Coordinates of N, CA, C and O in Angstrom, one line a residue:
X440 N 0.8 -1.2 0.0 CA 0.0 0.0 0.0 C 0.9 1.2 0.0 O 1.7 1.5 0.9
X441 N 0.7 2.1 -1.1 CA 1.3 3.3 -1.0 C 1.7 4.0 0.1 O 1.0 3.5 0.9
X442 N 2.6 5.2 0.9 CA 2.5 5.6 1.7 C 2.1 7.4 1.3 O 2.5 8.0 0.3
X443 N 1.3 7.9 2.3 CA 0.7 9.2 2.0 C 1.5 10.2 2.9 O 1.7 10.1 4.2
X444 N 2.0 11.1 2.2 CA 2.5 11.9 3.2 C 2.5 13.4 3.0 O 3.5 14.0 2.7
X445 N 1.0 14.2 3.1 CA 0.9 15.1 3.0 C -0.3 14.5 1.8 O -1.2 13.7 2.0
X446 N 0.2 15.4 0.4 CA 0.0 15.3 -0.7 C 0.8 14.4 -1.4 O 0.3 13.6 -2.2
X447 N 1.7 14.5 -1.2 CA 2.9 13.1 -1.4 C 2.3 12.1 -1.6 O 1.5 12.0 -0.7
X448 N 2.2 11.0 -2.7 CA 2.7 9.6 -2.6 C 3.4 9.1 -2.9 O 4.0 9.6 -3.9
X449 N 4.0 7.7 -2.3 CA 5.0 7.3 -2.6 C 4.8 5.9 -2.8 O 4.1 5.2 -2.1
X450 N 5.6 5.7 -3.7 CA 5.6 3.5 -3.8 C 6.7 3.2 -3.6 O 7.7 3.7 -3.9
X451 N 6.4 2.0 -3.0 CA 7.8 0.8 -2.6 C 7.8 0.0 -3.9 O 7.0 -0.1 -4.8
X452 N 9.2 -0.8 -3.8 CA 9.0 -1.3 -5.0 C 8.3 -2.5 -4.8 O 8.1 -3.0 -5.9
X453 N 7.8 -3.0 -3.9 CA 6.8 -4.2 -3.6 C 5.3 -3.5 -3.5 O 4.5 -4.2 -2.9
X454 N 4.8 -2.3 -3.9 CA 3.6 -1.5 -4.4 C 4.2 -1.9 -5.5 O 3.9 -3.0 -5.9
X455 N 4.9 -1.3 -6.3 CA 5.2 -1.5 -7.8 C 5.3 -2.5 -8.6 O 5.0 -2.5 -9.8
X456 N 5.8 -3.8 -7.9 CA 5.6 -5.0 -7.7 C 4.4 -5.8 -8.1 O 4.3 -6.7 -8.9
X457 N 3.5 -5.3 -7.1 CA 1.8 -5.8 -6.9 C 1.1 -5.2 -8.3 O 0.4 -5.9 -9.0
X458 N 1.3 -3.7 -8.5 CA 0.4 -2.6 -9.0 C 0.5 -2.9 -10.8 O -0.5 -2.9 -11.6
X459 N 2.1 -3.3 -11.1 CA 2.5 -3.3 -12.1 C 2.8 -4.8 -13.1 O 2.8 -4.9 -14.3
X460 N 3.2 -6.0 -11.9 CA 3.3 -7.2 -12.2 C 4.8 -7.2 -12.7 O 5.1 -8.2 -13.3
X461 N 5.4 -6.6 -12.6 CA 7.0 -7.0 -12.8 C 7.7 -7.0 -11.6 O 7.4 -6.2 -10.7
X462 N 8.7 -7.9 -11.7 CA 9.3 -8.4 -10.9 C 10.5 -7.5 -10.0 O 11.2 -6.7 -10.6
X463 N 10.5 -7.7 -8.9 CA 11.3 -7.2 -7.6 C 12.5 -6.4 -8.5 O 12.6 -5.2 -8.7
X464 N 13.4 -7.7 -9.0 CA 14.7 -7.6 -9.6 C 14.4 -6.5 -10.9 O 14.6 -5.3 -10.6
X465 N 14.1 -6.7 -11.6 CA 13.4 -5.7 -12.6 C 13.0 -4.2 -12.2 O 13.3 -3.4 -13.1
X466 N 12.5 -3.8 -11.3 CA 11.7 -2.8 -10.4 C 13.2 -2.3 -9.9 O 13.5 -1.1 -10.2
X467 N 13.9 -2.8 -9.4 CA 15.2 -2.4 -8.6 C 16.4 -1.5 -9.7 O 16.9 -0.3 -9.7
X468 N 16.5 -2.8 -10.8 CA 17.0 -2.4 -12.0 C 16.9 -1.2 -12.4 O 17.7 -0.4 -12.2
X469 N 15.9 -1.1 -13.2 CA 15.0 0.4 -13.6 C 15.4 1.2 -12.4 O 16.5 1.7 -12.7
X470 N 15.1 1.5 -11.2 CA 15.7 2.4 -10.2 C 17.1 2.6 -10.2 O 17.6 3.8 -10.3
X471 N 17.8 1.8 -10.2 CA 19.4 1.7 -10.3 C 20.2 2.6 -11.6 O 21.3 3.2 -11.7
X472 N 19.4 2.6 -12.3 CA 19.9 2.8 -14.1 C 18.9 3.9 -14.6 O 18.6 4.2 -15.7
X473 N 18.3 4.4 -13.1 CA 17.4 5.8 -13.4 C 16.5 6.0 -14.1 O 15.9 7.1 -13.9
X474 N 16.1 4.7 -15.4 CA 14.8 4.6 -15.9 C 13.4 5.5 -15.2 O 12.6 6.2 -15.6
X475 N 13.7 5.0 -13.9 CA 12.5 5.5 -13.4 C 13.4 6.2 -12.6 O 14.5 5.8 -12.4
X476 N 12.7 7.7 -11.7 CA 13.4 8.7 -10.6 C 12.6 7.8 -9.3 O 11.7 7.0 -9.2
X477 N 13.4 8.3 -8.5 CA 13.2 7.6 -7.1 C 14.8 7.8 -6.1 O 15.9 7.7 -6.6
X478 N 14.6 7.9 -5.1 CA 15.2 8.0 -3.7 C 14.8 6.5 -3.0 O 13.8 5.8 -3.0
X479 N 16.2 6.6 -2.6 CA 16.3 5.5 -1.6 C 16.5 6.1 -0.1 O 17.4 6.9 0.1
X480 N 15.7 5.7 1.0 CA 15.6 6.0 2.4 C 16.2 4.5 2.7 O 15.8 3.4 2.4
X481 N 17.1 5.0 3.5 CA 17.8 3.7 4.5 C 17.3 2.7 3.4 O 16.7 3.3 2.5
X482 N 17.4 1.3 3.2 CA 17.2 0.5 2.6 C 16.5 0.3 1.4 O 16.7 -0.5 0.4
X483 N 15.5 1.1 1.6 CA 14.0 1.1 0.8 C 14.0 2.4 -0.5 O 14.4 3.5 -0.5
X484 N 13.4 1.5 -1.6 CA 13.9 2.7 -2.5 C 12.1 3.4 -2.6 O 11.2 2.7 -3.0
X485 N 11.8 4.6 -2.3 CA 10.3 5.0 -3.1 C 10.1 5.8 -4.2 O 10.9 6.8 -4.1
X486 N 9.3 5.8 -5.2 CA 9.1 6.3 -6.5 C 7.9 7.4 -6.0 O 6.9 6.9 -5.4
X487 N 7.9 8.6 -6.3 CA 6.6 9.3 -6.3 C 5.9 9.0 -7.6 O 6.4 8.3 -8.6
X488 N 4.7 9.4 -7.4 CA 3.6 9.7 -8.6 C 4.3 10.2 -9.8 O 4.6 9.7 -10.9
X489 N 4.5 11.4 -9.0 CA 5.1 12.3 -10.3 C 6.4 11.4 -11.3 O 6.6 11.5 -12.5
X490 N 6.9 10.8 -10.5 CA 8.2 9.7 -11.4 C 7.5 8.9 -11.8 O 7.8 8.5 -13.0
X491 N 6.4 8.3 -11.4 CA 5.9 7.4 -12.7 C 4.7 7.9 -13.8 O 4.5 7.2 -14.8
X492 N 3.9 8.9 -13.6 CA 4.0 9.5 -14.7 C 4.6 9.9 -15.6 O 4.1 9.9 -16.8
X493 N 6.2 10.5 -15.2 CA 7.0 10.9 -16.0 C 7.6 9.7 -17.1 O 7.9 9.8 -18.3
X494 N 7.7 8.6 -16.4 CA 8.2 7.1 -17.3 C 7.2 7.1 -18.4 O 7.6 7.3 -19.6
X495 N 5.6 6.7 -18.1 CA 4.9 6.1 -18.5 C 4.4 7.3 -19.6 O 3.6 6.8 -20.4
X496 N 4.7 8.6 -19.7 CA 4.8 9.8 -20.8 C 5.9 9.8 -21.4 O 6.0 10.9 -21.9
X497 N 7.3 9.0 -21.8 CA 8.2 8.9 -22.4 C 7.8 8.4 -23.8 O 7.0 7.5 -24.1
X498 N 8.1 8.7 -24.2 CA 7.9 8.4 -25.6 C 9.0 7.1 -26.2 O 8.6 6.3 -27.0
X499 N 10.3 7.3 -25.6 CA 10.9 5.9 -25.7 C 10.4 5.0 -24.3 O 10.9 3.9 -24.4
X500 N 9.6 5.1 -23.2 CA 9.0 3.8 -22.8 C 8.3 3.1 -23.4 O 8.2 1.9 -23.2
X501 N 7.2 3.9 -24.6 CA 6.6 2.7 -25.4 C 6.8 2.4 -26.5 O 7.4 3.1 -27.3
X502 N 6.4 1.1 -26.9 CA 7.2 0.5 -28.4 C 5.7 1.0 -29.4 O 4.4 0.8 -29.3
X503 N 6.3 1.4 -30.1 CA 5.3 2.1 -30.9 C 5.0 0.8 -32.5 O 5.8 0.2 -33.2
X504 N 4.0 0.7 -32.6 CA 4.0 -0.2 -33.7 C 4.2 0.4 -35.1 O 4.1 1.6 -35.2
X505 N 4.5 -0.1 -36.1 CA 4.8 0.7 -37.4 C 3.3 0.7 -38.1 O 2.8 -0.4 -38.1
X506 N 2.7 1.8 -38.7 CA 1.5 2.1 -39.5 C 1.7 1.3 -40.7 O 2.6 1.4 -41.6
X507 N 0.7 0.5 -40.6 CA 0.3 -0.2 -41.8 C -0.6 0.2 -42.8 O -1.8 0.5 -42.7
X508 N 0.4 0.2 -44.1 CA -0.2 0.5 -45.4 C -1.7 -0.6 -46.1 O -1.5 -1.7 -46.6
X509 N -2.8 0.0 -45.8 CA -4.0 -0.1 -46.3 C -4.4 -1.1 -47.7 O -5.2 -0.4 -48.4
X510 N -4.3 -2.1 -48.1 CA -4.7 -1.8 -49.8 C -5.7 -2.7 -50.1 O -5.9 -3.9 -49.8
X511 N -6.4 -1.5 -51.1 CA -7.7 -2.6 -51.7 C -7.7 -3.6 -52.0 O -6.8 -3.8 -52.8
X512 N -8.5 -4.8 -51.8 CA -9.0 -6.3 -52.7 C -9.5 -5.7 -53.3 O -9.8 -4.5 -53.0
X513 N -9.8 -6.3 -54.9 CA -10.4 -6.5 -55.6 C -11.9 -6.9 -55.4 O -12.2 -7.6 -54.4
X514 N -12.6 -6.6 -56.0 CA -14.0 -7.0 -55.5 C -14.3 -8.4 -56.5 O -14.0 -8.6 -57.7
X515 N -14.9 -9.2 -55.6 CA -14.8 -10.7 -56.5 C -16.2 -10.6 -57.2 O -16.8 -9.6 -56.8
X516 N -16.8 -11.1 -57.9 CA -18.0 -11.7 -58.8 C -19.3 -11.3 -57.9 O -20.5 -11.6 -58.2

C-alpha cells in the first residue's frame, strides 16, 4: 500500500511490484539505471507519482508499432 505523506505519494518497490506485475529484480534495476526517478531512504527505495507519470509519458518507454499500409482487394463476382 502506498504511503501518504501530505500530498505526497510514494511507492515501494513491492507496491510496484503488486500494481504493475513486474518483478522485484526488474523494479530495482530500472531504479538503479534511473529509468524511473526515485530516492532511496535507509534501505528502501520510493518512487513518487510524479516519477511514474514521467516514465509512462516517455515516448521511448513505449514500443510504438509501425503504420500499416492499407490496400484494396479487388471485389470478386
Amino acid at each position: 500500500m502506498p504511503k501518504q505523506i501530505g500530498n505526497l505519494t510514494l511507492y515501494s518497490v513491492d507496491d510496484l511490484h503488486e500494481q504493475l506485475g513486474l518483478s522485484k529484480m526488474t523494479i530495482r534495476a530500472y531504479l538503479r539505471e534511473g529509468k524511473i526517478r526515485a530516492r532511496k531512504l535507509g534501505v528502501k527505495w520510493y518512487v513518487t507519482e510524479e516519477a511514474l507519470r514521467e516514465y509512462f509519458n516517455e515516448s521511448s518507454g513505449w514500443i510504438q508499432s509501425p503504420e500499416k499500409e492499407t490496400q484494396e482487394l479487388p471485389l470478386c463476382c
